[in-house]
XYZ file of C-alpha atoms in Angstrom:
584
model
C 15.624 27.602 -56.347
C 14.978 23.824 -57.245
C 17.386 22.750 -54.102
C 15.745 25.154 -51.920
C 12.357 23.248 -52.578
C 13.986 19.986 -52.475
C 15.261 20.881 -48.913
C 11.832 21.904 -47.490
C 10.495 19.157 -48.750
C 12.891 17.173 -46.915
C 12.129 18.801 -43.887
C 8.407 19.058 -44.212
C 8.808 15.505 -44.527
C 11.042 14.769 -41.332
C 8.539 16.916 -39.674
C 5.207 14.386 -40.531
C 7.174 11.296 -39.160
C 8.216 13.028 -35.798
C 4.736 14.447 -35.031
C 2.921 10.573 -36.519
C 3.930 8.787 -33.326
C 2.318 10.845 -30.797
C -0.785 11.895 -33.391
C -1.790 8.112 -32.979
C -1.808 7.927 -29.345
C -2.851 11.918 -28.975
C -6.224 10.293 -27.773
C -4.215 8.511 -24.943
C -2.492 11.753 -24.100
C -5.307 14.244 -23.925
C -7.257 11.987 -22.002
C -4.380 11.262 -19.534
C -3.199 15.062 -19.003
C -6.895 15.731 -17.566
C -6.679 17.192 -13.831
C -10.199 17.541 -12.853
C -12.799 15.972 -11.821
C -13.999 14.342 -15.130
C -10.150 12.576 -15.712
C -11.314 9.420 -13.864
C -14.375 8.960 -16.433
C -11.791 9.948 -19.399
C -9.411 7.296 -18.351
C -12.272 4.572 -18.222
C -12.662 4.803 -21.569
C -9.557 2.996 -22.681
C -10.244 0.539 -19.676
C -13.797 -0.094 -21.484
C -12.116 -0.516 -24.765
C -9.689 -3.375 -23.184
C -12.689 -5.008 -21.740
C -14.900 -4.620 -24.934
C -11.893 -6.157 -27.277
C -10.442 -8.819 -24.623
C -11.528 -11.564 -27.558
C -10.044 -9.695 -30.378
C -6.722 -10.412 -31.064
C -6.135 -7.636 -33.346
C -7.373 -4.857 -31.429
C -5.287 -6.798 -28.213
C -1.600 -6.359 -30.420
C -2.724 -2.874 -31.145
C -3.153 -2.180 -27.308
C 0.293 -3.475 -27.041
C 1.581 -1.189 -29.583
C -0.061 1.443 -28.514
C 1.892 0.973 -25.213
C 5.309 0.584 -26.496
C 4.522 4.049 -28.303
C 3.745 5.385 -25.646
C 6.479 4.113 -23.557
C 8.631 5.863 -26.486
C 7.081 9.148 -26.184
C 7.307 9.470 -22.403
C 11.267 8.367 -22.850
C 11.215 11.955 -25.498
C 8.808 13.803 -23.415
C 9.240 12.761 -19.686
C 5.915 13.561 -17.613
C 4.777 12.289 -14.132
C 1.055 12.200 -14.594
C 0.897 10.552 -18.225
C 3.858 7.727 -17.062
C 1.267 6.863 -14.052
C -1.496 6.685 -16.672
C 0.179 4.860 -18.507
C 1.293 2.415 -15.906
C -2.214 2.194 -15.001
C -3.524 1.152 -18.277
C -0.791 -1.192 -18.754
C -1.976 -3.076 -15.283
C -5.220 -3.354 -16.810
C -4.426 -4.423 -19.922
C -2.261 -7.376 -18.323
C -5.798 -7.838 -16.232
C -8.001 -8.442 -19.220
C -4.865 -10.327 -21.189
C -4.502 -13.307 -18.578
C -1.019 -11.593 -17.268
C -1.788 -9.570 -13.985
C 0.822 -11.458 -11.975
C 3.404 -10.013 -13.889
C 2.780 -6.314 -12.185
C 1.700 -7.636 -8.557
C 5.202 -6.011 -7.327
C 4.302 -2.602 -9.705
C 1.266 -1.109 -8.100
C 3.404 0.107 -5.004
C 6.202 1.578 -7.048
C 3.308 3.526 -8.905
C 1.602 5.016 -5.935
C 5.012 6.396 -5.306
C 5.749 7.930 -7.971
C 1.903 9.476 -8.279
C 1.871 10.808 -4.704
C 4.162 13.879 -5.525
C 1.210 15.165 -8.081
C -0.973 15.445 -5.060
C -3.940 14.540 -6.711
C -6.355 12.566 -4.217
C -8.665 11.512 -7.671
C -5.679 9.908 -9.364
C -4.557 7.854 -5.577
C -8.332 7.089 -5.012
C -8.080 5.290 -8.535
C -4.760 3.715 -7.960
C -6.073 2.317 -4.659
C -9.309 0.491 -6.433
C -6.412 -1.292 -8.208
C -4.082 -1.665 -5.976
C -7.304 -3.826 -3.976
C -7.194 -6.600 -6.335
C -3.671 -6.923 -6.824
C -2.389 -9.450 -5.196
C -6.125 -10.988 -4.911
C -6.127 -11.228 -0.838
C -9.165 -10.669 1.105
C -6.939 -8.362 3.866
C -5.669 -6.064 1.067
C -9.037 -6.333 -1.135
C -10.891 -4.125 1.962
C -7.670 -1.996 3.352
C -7.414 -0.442 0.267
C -11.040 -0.267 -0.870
C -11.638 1.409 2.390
C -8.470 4.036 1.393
C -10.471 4.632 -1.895
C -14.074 4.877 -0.964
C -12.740 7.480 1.676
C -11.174 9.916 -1.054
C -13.822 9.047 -3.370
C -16.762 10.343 -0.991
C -14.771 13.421 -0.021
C -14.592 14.098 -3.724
C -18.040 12.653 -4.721
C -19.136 9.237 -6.131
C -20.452 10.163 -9.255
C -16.618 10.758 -10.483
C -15.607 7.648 -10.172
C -17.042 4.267 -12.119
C -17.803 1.132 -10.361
C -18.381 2.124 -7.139
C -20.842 0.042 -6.435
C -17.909 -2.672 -6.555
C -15.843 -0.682 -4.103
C -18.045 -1.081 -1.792
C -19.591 -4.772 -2.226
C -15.958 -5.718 -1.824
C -15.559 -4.150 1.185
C -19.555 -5.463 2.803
C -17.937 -8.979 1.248
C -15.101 -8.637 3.468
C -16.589 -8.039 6.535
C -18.940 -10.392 5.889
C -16.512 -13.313 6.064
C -15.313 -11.792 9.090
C -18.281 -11.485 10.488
C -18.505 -8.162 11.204
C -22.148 -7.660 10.012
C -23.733 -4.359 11.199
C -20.695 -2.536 9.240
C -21.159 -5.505 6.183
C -24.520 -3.887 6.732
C -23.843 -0.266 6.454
C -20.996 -0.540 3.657
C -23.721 -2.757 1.379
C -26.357 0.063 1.613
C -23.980 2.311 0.804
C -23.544 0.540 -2.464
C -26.862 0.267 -2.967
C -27.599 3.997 -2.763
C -24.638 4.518 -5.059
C -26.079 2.008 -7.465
C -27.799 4.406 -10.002
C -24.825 7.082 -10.046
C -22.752 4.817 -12.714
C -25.469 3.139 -15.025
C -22.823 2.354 -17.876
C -20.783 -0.213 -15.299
C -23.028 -1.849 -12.803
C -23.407 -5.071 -13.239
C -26.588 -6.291 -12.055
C -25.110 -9.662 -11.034
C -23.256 -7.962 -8.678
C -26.562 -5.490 -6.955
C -28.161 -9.738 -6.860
C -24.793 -10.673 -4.439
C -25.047 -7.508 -2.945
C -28.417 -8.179 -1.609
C -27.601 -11.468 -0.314
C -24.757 -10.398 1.564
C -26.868 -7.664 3.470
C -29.715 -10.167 3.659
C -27.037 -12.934 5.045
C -26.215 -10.366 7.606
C -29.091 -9.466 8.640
C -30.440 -12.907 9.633
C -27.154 -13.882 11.469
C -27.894 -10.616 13.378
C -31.750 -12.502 14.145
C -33.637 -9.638 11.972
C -35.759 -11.951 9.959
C -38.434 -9.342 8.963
C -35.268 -7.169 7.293
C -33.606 -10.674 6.245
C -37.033 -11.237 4.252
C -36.931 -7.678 2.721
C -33.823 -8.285 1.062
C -34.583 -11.504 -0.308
C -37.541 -11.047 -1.653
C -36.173 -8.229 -3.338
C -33.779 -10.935 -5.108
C -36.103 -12.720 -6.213
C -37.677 -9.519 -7.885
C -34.831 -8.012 -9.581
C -33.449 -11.225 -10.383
C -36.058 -12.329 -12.888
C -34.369 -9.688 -15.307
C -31.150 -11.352 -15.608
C -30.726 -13.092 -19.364
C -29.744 -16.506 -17.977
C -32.390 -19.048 -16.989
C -30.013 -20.783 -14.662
C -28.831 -18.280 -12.841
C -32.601 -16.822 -12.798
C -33.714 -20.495 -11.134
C -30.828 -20.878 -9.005
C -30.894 -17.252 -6.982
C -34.634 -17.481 -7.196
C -34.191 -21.378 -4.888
C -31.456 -19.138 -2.866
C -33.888 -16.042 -2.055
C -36.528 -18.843 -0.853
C -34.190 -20.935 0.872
C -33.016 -18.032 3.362
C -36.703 -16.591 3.571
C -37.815 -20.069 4.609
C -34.609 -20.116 7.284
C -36.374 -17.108 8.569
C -39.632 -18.480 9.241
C -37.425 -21.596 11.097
C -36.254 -19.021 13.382
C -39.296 -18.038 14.196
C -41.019 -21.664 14.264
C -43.698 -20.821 11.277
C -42.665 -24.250 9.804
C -45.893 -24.468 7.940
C -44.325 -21.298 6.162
C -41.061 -22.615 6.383
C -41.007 -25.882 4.946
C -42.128 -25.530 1.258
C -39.765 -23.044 0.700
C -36.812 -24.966 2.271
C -37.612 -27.842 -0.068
C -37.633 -25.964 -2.915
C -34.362 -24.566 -2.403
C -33.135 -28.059 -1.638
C -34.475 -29.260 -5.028
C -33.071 -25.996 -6.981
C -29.529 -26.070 -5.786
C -29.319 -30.043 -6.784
C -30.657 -29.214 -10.065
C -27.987 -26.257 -10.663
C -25.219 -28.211 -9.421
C -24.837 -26.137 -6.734
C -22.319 -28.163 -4.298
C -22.247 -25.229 -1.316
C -25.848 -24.489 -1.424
C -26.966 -27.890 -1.490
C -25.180 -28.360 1.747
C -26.467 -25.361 3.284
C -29.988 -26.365 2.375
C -29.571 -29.738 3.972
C -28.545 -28.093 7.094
C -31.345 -25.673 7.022
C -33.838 -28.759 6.709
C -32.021 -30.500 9.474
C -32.578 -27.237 11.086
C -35.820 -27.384 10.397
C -36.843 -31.054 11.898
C -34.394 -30.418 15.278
C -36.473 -27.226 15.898
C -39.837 -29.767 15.639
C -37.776 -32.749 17.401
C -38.170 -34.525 14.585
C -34.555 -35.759 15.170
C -33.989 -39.081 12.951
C -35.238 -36.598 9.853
C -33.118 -34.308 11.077
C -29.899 -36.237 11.749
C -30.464 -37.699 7.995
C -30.399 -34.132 6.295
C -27.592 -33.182 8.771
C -25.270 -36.618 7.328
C -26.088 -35.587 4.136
C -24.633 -32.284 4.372
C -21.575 -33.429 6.560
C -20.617 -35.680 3.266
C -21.551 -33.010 0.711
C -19.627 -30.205 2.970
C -16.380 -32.902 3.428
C -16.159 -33.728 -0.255
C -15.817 -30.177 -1.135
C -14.469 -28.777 1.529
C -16.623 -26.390 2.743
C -15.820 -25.278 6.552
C -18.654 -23.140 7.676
C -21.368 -26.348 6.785
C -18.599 -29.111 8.193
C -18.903 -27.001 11.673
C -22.925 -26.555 11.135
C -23.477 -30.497 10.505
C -21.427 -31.732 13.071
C -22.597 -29.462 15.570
C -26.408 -30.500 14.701
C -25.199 -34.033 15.074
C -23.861 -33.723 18.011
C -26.743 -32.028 19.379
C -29.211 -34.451 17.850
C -27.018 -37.156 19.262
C -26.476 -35.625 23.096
C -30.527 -35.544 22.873
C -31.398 -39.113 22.249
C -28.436 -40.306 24.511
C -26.415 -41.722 21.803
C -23.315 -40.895 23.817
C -20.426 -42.432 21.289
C -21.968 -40.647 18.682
C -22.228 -37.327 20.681
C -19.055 -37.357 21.634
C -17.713 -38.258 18.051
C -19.448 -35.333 16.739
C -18.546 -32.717 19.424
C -14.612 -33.764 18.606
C -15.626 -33.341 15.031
C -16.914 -30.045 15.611
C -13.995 -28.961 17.208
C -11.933 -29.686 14.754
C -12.921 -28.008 12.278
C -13.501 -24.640 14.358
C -10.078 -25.045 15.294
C -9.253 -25.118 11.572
C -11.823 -21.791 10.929
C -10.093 -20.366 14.275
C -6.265 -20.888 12.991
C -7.547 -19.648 9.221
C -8.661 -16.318 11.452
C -5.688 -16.190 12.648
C -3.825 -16.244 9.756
C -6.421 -14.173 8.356
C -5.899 -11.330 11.009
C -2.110 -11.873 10.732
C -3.107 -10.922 6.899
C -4.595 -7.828 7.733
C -2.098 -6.346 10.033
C 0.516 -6.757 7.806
C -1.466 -5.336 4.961
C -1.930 -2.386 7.378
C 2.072 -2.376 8.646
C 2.449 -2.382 4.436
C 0.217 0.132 3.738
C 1.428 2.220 6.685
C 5.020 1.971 5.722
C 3.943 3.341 2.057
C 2.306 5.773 3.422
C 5.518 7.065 5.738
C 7.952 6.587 2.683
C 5.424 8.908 0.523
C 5.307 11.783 3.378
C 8.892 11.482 3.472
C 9.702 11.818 -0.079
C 7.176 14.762 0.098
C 8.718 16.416 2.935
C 12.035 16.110 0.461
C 10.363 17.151 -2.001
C 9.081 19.962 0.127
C 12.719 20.715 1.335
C 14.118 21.112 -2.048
C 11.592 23.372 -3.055
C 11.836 25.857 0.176
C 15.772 25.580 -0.706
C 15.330 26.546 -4.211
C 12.746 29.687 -3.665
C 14.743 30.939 -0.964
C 18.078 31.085 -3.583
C 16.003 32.409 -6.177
C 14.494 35.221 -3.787
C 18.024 35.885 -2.916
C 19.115 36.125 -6.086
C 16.445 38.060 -7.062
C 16.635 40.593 -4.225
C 20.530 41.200 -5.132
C 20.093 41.608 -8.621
C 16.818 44.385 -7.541
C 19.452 45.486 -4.923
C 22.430 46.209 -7.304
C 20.582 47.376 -10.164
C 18.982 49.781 -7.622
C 22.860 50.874 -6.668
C 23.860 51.208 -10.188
C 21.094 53.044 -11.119
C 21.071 55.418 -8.388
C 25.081 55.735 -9.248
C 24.321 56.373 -12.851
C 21.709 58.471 -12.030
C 23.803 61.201 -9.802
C 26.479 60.832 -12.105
C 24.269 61.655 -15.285
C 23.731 64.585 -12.597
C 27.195 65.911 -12.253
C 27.740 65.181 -16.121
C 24.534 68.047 -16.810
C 26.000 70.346 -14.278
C 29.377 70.616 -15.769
C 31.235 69.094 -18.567
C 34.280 69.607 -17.231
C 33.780 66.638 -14.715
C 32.524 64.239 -17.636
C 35.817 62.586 -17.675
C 35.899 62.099 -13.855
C 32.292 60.966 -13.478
C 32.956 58.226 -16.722
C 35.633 57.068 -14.432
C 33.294 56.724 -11.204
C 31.084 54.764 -13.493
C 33.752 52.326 -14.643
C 35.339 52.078 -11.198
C 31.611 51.386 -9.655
C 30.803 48.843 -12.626
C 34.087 47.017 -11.424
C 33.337 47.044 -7.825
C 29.459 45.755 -8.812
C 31.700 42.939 -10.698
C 34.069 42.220 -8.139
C 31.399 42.375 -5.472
C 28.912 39.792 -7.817
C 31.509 37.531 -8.223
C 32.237 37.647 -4.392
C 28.657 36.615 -3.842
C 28.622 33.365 -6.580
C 32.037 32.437 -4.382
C 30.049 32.380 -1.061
C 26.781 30.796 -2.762
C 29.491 28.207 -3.680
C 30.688 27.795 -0.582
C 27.112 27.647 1.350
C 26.222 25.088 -1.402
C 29.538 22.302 -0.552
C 28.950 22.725 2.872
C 25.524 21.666 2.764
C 26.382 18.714 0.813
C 29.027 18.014 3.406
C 26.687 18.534 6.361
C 23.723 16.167 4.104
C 26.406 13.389 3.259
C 27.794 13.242 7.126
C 24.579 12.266 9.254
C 24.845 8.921 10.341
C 24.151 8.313 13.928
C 26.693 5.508 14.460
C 29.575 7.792 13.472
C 27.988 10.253 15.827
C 27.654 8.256 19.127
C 31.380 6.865 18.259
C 32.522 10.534 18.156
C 30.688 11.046 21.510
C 32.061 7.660 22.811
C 35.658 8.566 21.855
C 35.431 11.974 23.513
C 34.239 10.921 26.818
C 36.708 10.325 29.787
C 36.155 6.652 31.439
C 37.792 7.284 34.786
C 34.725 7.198 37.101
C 32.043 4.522 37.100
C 29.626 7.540 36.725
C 31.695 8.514 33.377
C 31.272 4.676 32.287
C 28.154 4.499 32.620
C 27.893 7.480 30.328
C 30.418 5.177 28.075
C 28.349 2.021 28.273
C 24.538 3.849 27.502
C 26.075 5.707 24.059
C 28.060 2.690 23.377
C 25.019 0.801 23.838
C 22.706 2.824 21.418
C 25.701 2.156 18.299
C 26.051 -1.571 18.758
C 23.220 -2.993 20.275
C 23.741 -6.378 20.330
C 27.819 -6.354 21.594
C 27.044 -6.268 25.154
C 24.458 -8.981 25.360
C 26.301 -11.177 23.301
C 29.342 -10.579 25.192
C 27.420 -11.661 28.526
C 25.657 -14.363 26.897
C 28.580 -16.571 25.598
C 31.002 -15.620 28.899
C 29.345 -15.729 32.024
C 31.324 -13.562 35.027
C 33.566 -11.017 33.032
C 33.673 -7.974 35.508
C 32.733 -4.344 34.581
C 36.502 -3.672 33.736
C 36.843 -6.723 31.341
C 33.558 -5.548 29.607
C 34.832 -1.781 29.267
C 38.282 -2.974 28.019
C 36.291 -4.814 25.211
C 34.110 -2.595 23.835
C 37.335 0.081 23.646
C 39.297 -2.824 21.710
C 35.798 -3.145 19.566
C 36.772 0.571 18.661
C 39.703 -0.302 17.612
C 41.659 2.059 19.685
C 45.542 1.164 20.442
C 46.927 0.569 24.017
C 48.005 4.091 24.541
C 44.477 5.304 23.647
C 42.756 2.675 26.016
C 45.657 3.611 28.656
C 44.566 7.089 28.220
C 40.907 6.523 28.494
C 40.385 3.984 31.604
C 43.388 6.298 33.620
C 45.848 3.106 33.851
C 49.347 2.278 32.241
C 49.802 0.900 28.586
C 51.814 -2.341 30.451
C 48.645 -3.101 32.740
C 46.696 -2.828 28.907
C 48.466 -5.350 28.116
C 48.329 -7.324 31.112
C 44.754 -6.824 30.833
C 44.253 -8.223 27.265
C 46.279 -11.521 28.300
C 43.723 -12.269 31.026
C 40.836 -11.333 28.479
C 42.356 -13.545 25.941
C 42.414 -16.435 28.605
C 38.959 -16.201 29.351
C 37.991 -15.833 26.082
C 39.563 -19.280 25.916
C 41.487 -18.119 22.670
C 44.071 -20.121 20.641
C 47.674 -18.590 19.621
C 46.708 -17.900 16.445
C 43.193 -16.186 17.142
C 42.962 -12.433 16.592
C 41.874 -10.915 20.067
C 40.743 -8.150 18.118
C 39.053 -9.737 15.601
C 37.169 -12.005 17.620
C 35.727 -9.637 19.781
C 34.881 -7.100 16.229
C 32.692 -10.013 15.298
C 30.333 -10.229 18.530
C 28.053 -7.364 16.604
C 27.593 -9.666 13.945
C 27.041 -13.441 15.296
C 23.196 -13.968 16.519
């Protein structure tokens, strides 16, 4: 009795330790097994905690841990949807810890391996990520644009930080400017502001409402341009920092007063340009103190006031140069040279114009590389998004593959139990009418049960045999091997059948023919045929056989190719002509 109780004790025991692991990650797990529509919000609670705990540097090794247990679990418990959680988390966890660059190359292999759970929620998620990592501008709005797509078919309020999905995106287009969509994507945001009050930041509604702002008074819509701003400097007045406060207030008034410039109410104009002028020094504000002093020299060209306005316009030139800001090098200049052209200051003029140039030649070649960005992102995300229809379509196969056995199956097995039954049944039949026959009828029965064996084990033999030919059939497609076996089997007697010869030989080894042309000028048809059949490695009688001629005038034939091949005793003419597929 005593070692009875000793040895559930001992198991009771074992039992505690095995199930203490995943009872301190159980939160993780419950959270991360969610399907619906609420598993987005249920994730962003670990994402919070990260955040919330960045500083601590307990709670950040207990993150860590929390990982490796988890890590451990899935290794005991293998499943799809919690190892993409958990990959997730892990990103953001590097985010918040200073070591994102470590899973840059990650966030691809993860959209893989979450695209077979067909869950749009989950991909919409893991393309918000998959935006910021690496940080590029072309990336940052492909896949923001990929999310925000799933994410309205689904419905914004399931998803946090919208908002930021789409100010990246209006941020993006901004720079490239594309404004009427920078336009539509940042009211967008706007109307999805109030849907996620936990995450907004209200920094980010301020920026927001510049960009649209911005946009609007490069499109020469001051009266909307206004709106906008002066809607900053509402809304901004809330914010806990006094700098920031004064600084965005001196922005909102600086771009109102640009406004008025357009529209020559200088009177309007001018105190508000000054004041933004005056702000931005005080703040420290390198690219906004250049933009003011453009604005002002803006402001003076407009009234011909041009020595006033040539001084603002140096001043921002040197501000811009010294910090290296493009957009007000290009906007100084170009007011330089215009102030310049108009008092007949020729050298000058002319300086400035080159200057100008210049540096919209450097904006135009950062476009470029900027648009050379953004179709590669595309050919990227493209090529992902081919690999993960593929490895669906597998996925697909396999499963059609697998029903249709089990149906089989199934359907024989409902097939031969109907036969035995039906056998049994007329036998238990002849046993009632007469006992005599009971000894003949068991013998039926054991004779049938034998055939149902033999005949079962027939079938597993030709399942076996269906199953090794497939693999044969799956193993054997390559297309080079193919158009060889075509190659080999056509006759090369007519220049019609060469022809044939020289397209299929063409399609295997692409670059043989070209290269053969390109590094020995004149070789006739008949030289270039008996090449690519010595490429294929095919002895004299098979060439003899194939161009219709002896095996002596093969060989004749190879000593003239050898001489204008210009090859040495020693040199392989074989070899050298199996190694024109792989010189460039």
């Amino acid at each position: 009795m005593r070692l009875k109780l000793t040895v559930c004790a001992i198991l009771l025991l074992c039992h505690l330790v095995v199930w203490a692991q995943p009872k301190a990650i159980s939160s993780y797990i419950d959270a991360w097994k969610k399907t619906g529509k609420d598993q987005s919000y249920a994730a962003q609670v670990f994402f919070d905690s990260l955040r919330i705990t960045k500083y601590d540097l307990a709670a950040k090794k207990r993150y860590w841990d929390d990982i490796s247990q988890l890590h451990h679990y899935l290794d005991r418990h293998p499943d799809r949807r919690l190892g993409v959680r958990l990959l997730m988390f892990e990103i953001m966890a590097a985010r918040e810890h200073g070591l994102a660059s470590r899973y840059y190359s990650v966030i691809d292999s993860i959209i893989k391996i979450a695209y077979p759970l067909n869950d749009p929620q989950l991909n919409a998620e893991l393309y918000s990520i998959r935006a910021d990592i690496p940080p590029s501008g072309e990336t940052h709005l492909l896949y923001n644009l990929k999310a925000v797509e799933i994410q309205r078919s689904i419905g914004f309020s399931h998803f946090p930080y919208v908002h930021n999905r789409f100010f990246g995106i209006s941020a993006v287009l901004f720079g490239q400017s594309n404004y009427a969509q920078c336009i539509a994507y940042g009211k967008e945001g706007l109307n999805a502001w109030n849907l996620d009050s936990v995450h907004r930041d209200p920094r980010v509604y301020i920026f927001q409402l510049d960009i649209i702002g911005a946009s609007y008074r490069n499109l020469n819509k001051p009266d909307s341009a206004r709106w906008y701003y002066n809607h900053i400097i509402a809304s901004v007045s809330n914010d806990t920092d006094p700098w920031f406060i004064k600084l965005w207030t001196g922005i909102a008034k600086g771009n109102i007063g640009r406004t008025y410039t357009s529209e020559g109410n200088f009177d309007a104009a001018a105190p508000l340009l000054n004041t933004y002028l005056q702000v931005s020094r005080e703040c420290g504000d390198w690219l906004n103190i250049a933009i003011a002093q453009n604005a002002l020299s803006t402001f003076y060209y407009k009234q011909k006031k041009y020595n006033r306005a040539a001084s603002f316009a140096a001043e921002a030139l040197a501000v811009a140069k010294e910090h290296q800001l493009n957009a007000e090098l290009i906007s100084s200049a170009a007011l330089l040279a215009g102030i310049y052209r108009i008092q007949r200051n020729i050298d000058s003029a002319f300086y400035y114009y080159e200057l100008e140039n210049q540096y919209k030649q450097r904006e135009k070649e950062e476009l470029k590389k900027s648009e050379l960005s953004v179709a590669n992102a595309q050919i990227a995300f493209d090529n992902l998004q081919h690999f993960l229809m593929l490895a669906q379509a597998s996925v697909n196969r396999e499963k059609s593959l697998r029903n249709a056995i089990l149906v089989s199956i199934l359907l024989l097995t409902i097939i031969v139990l109907l036969l035995y039954n039906k056998k049994r049944a007329r036998d238990q039949a002849r046993l009632k009418e007469a006992r005599e026959k009971h000894a003949r009828a068991a013998q039926q029965v054991a004779d049938a049960r034998d055939r149902i064996d033999v005949f079962t084990r027939h079938l597993i033999e030709k399942n076996n045999l269906i199953d090794a030919l497939q693999i044969q059939l799956d193993q054997s497609k390559d297309l080079t091997h193919e158009v060889t076996e075509k190659l080999l089997e056509a006759p090369l007697l007519t220049e019609d059948d060469w022809e044939n010869f020289r397209q299929e030989f063409s399609k295997a080894y692409p670059l043989f023919f070209q290269q053969l042309r390109a590094r020995y000028e004149g070789l006739t048809p008949a030289m270039e045929r008996l090449s690519a059949l010595i490429f294929l490695q095919l002895n004299n009688y098979q060439i003899a056989s194939a161009l219709g001629i002896s095996k002596e005038s093969v060989a004749r034939s190879k000593r003239r190719l050898r001489t204008i091949l210009e090859l040495t005793a020693d040199e392989s003419l074989e070899d050298h002509v199996k190694t024109l597929t792989t010189r460039c």
